[in-house]
Coordinates of C-alpha atoms in Angstrom, one line a residue:
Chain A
X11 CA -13.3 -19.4 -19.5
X12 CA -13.6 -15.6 -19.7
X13 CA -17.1 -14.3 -19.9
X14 CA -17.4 -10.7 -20.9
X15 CA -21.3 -9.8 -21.3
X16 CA -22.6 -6.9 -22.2
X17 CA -19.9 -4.3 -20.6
X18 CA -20.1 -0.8 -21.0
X19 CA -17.9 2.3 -19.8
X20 CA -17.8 6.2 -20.2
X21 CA -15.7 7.8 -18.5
X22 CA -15.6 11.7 -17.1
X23 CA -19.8 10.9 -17.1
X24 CA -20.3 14.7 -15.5
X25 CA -17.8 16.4 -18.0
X26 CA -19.0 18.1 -21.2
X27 CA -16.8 15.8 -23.0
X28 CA -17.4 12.2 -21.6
X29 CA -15.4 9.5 -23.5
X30 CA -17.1 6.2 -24.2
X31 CA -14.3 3.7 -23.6
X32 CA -16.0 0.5 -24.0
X33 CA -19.9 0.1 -26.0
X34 CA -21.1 -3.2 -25.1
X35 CA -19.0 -5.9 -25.2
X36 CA -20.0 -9.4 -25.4
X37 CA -16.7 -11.6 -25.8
X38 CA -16.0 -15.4 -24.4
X39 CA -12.7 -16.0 -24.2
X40 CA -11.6 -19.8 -24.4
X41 CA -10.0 -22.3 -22.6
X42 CA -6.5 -23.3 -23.4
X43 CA -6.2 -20.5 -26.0
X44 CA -4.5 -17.7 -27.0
X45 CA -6.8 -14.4 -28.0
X46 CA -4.8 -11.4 -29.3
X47 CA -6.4 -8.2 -28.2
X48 CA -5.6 -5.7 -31.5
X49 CA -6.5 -1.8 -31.6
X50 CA -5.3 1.6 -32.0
X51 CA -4.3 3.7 -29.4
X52 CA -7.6 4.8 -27.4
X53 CA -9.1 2.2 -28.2
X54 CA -10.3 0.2 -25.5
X55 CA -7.9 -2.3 -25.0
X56 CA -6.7 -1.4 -21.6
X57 CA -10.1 -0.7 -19.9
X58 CA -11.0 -4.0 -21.3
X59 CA -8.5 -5.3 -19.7
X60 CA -8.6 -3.1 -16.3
X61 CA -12.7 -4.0 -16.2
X62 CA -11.8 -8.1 -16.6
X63 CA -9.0 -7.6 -13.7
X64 CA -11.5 -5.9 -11.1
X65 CA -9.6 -2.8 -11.2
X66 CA -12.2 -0.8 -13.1
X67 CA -15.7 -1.3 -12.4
X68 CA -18.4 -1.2 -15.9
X69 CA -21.0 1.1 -15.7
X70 CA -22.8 -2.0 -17.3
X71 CA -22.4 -5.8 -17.7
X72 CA -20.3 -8.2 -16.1
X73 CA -17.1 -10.3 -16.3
X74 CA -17.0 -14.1 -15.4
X75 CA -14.1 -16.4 -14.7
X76 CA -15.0 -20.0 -14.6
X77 CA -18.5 -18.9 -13.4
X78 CA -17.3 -16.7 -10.7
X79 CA -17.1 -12.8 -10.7
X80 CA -13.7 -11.4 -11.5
X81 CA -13.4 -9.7 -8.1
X82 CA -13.5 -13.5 -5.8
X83 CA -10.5 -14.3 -4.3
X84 CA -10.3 -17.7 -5.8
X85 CA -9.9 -16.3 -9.1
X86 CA -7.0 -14.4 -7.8
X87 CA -5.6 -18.0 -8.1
X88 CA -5.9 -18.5 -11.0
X89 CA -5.3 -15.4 -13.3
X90 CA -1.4 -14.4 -13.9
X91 CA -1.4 -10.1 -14.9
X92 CA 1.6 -8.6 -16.7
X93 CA 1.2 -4.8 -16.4
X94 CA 2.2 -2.5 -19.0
X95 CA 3.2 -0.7 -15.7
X96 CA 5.4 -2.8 -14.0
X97 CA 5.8 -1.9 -10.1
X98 CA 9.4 0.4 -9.1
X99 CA 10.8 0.5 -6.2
X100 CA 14.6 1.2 -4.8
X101 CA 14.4 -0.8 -1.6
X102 CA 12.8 -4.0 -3.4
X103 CA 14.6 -6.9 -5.6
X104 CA 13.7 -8.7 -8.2
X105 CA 13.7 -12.1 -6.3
X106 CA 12.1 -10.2 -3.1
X107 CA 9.2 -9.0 -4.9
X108 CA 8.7 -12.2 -7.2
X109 CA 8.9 -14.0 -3.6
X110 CA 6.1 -11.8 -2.2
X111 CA 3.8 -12.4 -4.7
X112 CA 5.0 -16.4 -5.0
X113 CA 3.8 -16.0 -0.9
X114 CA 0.9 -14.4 -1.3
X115 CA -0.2 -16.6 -3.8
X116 CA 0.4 -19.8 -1.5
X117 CA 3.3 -21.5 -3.1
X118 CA 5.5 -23.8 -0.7
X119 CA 8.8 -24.3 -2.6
X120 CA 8.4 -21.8 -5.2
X121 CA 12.3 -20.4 -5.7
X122 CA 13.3 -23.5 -8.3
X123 CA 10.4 -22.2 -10.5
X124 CA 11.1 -18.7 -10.1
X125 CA 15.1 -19.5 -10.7
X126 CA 14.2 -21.4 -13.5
X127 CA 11.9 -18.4 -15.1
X128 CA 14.7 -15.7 -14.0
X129 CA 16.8 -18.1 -16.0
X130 CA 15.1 -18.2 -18.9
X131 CA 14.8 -14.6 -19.3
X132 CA 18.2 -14.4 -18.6
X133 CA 18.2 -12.5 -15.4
X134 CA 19.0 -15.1 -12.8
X135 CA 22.1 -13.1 -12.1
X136 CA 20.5 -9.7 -11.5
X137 CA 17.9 -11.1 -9.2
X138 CA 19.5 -9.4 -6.3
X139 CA 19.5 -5.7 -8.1
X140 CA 16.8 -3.6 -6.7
X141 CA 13.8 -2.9 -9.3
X142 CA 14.5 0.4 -9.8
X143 CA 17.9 -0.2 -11.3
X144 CA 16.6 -2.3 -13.7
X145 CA 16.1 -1.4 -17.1
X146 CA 12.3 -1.1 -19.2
X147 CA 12.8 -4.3 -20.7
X148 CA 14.1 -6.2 -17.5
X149 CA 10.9 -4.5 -15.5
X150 CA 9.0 -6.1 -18.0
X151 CA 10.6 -9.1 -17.8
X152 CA 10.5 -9.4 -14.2
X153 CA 6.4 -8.9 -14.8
X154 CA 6.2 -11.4 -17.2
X155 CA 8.1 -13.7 -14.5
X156 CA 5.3 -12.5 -12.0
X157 CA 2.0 -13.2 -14.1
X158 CA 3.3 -17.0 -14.9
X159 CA 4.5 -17.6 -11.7
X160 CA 2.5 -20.9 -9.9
X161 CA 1.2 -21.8 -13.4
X162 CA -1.9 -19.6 -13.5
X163 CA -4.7 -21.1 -15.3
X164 CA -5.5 -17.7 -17.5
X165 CA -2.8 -15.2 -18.0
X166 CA -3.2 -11.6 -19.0
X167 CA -0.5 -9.8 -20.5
X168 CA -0.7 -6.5 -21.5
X169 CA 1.6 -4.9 -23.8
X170 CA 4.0 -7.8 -23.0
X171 CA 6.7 -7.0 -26.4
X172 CA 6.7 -3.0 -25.7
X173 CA 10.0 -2.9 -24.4
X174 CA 11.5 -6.3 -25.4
X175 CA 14.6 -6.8 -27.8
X176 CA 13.4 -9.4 -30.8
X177 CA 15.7 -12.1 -29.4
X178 CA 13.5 -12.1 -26.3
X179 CA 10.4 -11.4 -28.1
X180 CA 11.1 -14.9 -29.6
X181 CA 11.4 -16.3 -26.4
X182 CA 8.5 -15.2 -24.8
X183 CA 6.7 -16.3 -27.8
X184 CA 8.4 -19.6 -27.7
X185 CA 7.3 -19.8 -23.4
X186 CA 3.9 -18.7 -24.1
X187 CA 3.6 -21.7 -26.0
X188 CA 5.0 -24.2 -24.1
X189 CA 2.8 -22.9 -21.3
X190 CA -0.1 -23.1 -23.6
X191 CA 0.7 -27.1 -23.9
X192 CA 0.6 -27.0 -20.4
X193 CA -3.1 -25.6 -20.5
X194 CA -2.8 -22.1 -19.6
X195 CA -5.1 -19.7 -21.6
X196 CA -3.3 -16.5 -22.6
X197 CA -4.6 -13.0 -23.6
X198 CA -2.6 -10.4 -24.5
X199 CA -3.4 -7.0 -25.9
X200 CA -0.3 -5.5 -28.0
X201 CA 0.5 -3.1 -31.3
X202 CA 2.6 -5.8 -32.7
X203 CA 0.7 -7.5 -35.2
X204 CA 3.3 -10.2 -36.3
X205 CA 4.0 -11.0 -32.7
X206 CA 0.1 -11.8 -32.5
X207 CA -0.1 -13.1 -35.7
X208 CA 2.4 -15.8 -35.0
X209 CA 1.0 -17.0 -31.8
X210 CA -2.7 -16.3 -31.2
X211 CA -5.7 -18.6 -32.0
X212 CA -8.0 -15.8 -32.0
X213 CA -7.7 -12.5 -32.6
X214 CA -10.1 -9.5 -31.7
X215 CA -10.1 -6.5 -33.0
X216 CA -11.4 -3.5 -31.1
X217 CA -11.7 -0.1 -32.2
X218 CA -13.4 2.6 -30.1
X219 CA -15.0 0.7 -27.6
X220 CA -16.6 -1.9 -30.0
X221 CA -15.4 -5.5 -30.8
X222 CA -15.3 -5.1 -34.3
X223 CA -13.9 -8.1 -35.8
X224 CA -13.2 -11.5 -33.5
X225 CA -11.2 -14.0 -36.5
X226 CA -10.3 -18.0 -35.7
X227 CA -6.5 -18.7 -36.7
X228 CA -8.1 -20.1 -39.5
X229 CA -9.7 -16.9 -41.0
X230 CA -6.4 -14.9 -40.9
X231 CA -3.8 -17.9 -41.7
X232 CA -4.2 -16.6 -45.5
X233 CA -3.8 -13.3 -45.0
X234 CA -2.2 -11.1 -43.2
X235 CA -3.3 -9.5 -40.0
X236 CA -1.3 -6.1 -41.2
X237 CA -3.9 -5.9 -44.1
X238 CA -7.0 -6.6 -41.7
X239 CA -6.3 -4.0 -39.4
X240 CA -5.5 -1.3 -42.0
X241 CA -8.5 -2.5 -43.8
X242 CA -10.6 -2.9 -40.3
X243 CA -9.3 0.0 -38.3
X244 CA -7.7 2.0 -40.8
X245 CA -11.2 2.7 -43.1
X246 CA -13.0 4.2 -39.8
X247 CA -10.2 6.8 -39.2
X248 CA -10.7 8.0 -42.7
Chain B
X23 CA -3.7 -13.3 8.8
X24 CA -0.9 -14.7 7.0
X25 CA -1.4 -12.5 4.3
X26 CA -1.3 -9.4 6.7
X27 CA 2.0 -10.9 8.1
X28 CA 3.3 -11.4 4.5
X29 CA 2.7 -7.9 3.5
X30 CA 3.8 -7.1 6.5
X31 CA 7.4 -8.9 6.5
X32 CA 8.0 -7.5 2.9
X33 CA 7.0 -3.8 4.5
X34 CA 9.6 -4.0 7.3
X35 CA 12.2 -5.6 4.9
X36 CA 11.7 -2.7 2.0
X37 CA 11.7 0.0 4.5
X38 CA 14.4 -0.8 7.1
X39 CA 17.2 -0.7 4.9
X40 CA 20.7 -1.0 6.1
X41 CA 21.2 2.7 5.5
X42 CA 17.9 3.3 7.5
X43 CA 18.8 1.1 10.3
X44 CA 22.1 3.4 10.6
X45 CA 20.8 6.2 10.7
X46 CA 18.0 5.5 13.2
X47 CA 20.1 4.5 15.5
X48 CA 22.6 7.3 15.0
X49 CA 20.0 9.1 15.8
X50 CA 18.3 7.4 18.4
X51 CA 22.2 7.5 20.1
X52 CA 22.2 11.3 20.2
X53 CA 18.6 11.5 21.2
X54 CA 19.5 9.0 24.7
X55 CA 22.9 11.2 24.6
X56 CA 21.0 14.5 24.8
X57 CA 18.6 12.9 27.7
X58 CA 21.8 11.2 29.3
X59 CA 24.3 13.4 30.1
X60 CA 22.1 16.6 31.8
X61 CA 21.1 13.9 34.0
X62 CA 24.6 12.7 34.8
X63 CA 25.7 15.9 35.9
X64 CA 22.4 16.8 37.4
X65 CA 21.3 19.1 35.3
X66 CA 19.3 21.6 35.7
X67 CA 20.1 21.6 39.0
X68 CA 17.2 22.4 41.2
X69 CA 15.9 21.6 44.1
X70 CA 13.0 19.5 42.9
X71 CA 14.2 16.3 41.5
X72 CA 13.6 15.6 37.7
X73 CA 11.0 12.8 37.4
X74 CA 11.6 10.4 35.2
X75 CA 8.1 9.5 34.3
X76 CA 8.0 13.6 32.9
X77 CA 10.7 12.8 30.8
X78 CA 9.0 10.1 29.7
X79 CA 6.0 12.1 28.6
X80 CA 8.2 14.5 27.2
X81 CA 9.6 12.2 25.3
X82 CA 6.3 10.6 23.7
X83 CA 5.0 13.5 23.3
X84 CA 7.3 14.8 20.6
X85 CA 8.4 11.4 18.8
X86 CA 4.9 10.0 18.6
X87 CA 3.7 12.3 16.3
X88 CA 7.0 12.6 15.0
X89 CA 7.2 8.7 13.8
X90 CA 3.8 8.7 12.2
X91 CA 4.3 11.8 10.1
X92 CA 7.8 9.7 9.1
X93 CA 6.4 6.0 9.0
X94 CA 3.0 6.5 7.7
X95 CA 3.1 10.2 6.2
X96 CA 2.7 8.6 2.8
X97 CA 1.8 4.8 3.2
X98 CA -1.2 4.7 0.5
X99 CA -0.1 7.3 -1.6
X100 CA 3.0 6.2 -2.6
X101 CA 1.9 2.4 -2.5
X102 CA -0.7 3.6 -5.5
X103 CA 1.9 5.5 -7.3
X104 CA 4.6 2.8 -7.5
X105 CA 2.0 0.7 -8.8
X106 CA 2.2 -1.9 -6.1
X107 CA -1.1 -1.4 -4.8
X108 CA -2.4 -2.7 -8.6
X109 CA 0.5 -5.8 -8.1
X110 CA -1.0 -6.6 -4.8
X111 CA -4.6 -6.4 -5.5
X112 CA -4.4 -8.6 -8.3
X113 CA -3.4 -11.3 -5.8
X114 CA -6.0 -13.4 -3.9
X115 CA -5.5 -10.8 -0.6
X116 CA -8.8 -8.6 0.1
X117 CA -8.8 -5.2 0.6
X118 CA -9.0 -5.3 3.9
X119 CA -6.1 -7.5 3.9
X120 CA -4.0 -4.3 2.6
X121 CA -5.3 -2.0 4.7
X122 CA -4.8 -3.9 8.1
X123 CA -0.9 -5.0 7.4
X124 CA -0.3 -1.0 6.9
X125 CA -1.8 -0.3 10.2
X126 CA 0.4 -3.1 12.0
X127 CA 3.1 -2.0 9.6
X128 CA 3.1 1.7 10.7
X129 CA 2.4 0.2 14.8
X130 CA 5.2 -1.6 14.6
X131 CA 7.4 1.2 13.5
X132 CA 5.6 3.3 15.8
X133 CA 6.1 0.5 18.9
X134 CA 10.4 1.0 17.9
X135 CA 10.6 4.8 17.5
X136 CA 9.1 4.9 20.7
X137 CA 11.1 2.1 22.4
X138 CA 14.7 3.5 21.1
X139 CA 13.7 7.5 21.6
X140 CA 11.3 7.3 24.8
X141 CA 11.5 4.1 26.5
X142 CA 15.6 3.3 26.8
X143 CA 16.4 7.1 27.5
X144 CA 14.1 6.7 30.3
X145 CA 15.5 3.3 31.4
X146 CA 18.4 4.4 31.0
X147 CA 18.0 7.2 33.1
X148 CA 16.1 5.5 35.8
X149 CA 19.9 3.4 35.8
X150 CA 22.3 6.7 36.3
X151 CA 20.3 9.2 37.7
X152 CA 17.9 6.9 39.7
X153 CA 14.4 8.0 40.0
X154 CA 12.8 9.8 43.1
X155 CA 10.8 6.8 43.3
X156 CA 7.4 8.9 42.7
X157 CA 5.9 7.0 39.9
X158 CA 5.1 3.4 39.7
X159 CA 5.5 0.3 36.9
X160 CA 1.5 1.2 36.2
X161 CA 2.0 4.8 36.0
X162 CA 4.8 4.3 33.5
X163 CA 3.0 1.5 31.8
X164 CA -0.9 3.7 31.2
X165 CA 1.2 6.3 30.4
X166 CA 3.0 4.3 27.5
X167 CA -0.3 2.9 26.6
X168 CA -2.1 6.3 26.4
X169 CA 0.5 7.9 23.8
X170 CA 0.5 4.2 21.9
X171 CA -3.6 4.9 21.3
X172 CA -2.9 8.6 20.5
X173 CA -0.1 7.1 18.2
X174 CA -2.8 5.0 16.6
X175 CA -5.2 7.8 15.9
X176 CA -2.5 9.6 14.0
X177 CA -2.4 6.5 11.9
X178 CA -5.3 6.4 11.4
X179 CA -5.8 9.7 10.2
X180 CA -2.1 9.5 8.4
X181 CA -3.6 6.3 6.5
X182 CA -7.0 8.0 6.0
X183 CA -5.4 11.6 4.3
X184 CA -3.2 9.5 2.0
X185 CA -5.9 7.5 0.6
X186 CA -7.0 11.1 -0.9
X187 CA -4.6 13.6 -0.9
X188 CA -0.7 12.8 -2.1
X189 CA 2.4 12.2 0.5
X190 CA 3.3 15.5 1.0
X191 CA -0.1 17.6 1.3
X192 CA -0.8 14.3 4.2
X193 CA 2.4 14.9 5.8
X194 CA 1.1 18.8 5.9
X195 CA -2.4 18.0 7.0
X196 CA -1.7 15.6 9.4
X197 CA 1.1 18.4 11.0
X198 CA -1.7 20.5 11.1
X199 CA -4.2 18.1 13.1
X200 CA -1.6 16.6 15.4
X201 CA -1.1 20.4 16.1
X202 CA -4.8 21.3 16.6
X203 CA -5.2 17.7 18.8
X204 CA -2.2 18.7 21.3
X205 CA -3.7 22.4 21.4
X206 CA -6.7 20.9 22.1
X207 CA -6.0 18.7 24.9
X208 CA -3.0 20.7 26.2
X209 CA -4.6 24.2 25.8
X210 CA -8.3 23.8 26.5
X211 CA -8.9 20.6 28.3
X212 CA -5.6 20.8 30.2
X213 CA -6.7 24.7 31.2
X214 CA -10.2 23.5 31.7
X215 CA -10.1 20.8 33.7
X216 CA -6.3 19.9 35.2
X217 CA -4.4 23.2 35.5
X218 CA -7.9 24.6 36.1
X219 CA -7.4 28.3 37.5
X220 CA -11.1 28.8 36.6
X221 CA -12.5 25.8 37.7
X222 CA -10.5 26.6 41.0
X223 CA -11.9 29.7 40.8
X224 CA -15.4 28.3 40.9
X225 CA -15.5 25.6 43.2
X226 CA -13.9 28.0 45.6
X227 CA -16.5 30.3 45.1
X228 CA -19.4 27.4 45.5
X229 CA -17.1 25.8 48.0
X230 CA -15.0 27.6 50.4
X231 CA -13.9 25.0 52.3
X232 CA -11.0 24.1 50.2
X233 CA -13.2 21.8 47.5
X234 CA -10.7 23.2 45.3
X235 CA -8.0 21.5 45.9
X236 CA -10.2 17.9 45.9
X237 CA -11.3 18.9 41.9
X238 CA -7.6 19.9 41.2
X239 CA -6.3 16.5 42.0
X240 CA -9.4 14.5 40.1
X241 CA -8.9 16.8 37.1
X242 CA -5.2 16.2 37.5
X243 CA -5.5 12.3 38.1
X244 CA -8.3 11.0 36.4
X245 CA -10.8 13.7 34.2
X246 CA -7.9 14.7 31.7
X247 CA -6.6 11.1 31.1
X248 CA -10.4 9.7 30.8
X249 CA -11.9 12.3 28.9
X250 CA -8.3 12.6 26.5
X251 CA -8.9 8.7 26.3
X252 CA -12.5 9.2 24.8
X253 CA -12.0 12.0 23.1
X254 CA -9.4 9.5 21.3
X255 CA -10.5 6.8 20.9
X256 CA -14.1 8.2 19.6
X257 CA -11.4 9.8 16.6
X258 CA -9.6 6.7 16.1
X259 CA -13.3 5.0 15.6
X260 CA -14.3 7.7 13.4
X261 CA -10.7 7.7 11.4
X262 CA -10.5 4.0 10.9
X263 CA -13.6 3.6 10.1
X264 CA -13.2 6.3 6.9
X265 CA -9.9 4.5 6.4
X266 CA -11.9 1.1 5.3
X267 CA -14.4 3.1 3.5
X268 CA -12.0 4.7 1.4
X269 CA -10.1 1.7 0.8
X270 CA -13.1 -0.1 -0.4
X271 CA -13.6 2.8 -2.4
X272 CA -10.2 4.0 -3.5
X273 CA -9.1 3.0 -7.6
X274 CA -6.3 0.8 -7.6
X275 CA -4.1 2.5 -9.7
X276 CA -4.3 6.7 -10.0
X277 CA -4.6 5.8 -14.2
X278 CA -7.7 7.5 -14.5
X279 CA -8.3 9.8 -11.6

């Protein structure tokens, strides 16, 4: 379980114009669930999700994972990231840089699963092209590949659909779910409200810095999650 | 340490490219070429014999630097900007992990450039022109060993610049300083204390009796190299040390600086 308590962040503090980014957050995300993150640009979403990771650092609060703090090693183990900023490089290939991180994560006999996933997303036969000849979508593919790779036990994908074709989307919805059976928790922050509607158990919304709506599957299975956020984050940009 | 060796592995393998591996030794051909064949014919040709252990020096003196502006020039900087500082770090490797496999990264690379442009010219020459049989296995050895720790200090410093400034302002910067450490050594402690004219000058004022010559040969042998050693090592201390500073300090993507 994710525990986000009472985080807070402003950044350019010294600046005439500092920008609160997040305004004291409390959130638990749950086991064996998958939590939508929903907001406008600017909103939050990414330092959220930046601050949970260890890569930013809240001015206040804290983040637990499984009781630990988010910056141990051991939960390095256990959390799978898809950045909306997938790594380029022309000397490295998709199968070199997905065996790295299989490496540094300690998996012995790791090239069936990443094979198998390379399948999947149907670049098994590009795995030897160099990551910077690869197209947005296959870079995001290949980071998709790399956050599920030795069955993390929490994965974080941000902006996982933003460069996808909708034949894909469907099948990352359709893999998120099966790894969801197999007990992985997912959350993942995106503008695509039907792609969250159709898979989340939770969604939160967040609009400048503040959680301001957190709805169960069941609160939005009878409406439509396109109405909630014009209604949500739509009336405070009036 | 199997992280370090990990990162490590996957550094060597993206850098030395085929291409790369080419051109280095294309390179490191005309370089033993260029030492090679003045040698064969004798050139210059003078009455004193050319020791080898001078081109040696010469040698290290210019590819050392020369191989960490190349190698490491860069390292952090562009490691941030491709995003695969933010890919590692959300791994279960520590910081210090990182920062360790680019200094054996960049001392390995280092440890080659030196062995193809320095080390087999001289061998090689030591075969053809044979040496005058001045300079021993140790001499060659320290001497090897001295430029390896200077070669380390410029890593240091290359690794510490480009945790803060980008690849080419560090390539730039750590011209400048590997400029200002040779004048340094070469120019003032070399004047001061082993080419001494002035420290001549003085102990054969103090002491006529030919002390001069005795301080010429302990500046020559032993003050320069020892006092060069700690002057280098104390920077390397100092340079490292900022180096794991900054890296605990240093954002993990350049987002939001």
């Amino acid at each position: 379980m994710i525990e986000i308590k009472n985080i807070s962040k402003t950044f350019a503090k010294k600046s005439k114009y500092p920008v609160k980014a997040l305004s004291d957050i409390n959130l638990n995300i749950n086991d064996n669930e998958i939590t939508g993150l929903i907001g406008a640009n600017g909103a939050g979403k990414t330092t959220l999700i930046r601050i949970i990771l260890g890569f930013e650092t809240p001015d206040s609060g804290y983040v637990k994972i499984n009781n630990l703090s988010n910056n141990d090693i051991e939960i390095k183990k256990i959390v799978g990231y898809q950045s909306d900023l997938p790594y380029v490089s022309k000397y490295v290939s998709i199968r070199d840089y997905l065996n790295l991180n299989a490496e540094l994560l300690g998996l012995s006999n790791y090239n069936n699963q990443i094979d198998e996933m390379l399948d999947y997303f149907d670049i098994l036969t590009a795995s030897n092209k160099k990551l910077s000849e690869l197209s947005k979508g296959m870079r995001q593919k290949v980071e998709i590949i790399n956050a599920f790779l030795g069955n993390p036990k929490i994965v974080i994908l941000d902006e996982p659909t933003a460069a996808l074709d909708p034949i894909v989307v469907i099948n990352l919805r359709n893999f998120i779910l099966t790894k969801k059976q197999s007990g992985i928790s997912v959350l993942f922050s995106s503008h695509h409200l039907s792609e969250v509607e159709n898979i989340c158990d939770r969604v939160i919304f967040i609009d400048r810095g503040v959680i301001v709506k957190d709805l169960s599957r069941k609160d939005f299975e009878n409406t439509s999650l396109e109405d909630e956020f014009t209604k949500i984050i739509g009336d405070g940009k009036k | 340490m199997k992280n370090i060796i990990t990162l490590v592995k996957f550094d060597l393998k993206k850098y030395w490219s085929i291409s790369r591996i080419i051109t280095f030794m294309i390179f490191a051909i005309i370089i033993n070429f260029f030492v090679l064949v003045p040698n064969y014919f004798n050139f210059p040709v003078t009455e004193i014999k050319i020791n080898m252990l001078t081109i040696m020096q010469g040698l290290l003196s210019f590819f050392v630097p020369v191989s960490v502006l190349f190698f490491t020039g860069a390292i952090i900087f562009s490691d941030k900007r491709s995003f695969y500082l933010r890919t590692i770090l959300t791994r279960p490797i520590s910081r210090d992990e990182y920062l360790f496999s680019k200094y054996l990264f960049s001392l390995i690379n280092l440890l080659i450039a030196t062995l193809f442009f320095a080390i087999f010219p001289t061998i090689l020459s030591f075969i053809i022109y044979n040496d005058n049989g001045e300079s021993g296995f140790f001499q060659y050895f320290f001497t090897y060993l001295f430029y390896i720790i200077e070669g380390l200090l410029f890593i240091s410093i290359s690794i510490t610049l480009s945790f803060v400034v980008n690849s080419y302002l560090n390539i730039f910067m750590l011209a400048i300083w590997i400029f200002l450490e040779n004048t340094l050594i070469n120019g003032v402690l070399a004047n001061f204390v082993s080419y001494s004219k002035s420290l001549a000058i003085i102990t054969d004022f103090f002491f006529p009796s030919g002390f001069s010559d005795a301080a010429k040969l302990i500046g020559n042998v032993g003050v320069l190299f020892w006092e060069s050693l700690l002057w280098g090592l104390t920077a390397l201390a100092f340079f490292f040390t900022l180096s794991i500073y900054l890296n605990l300090k240093t954002k993990i993507d350049t987002i939001s600086e």
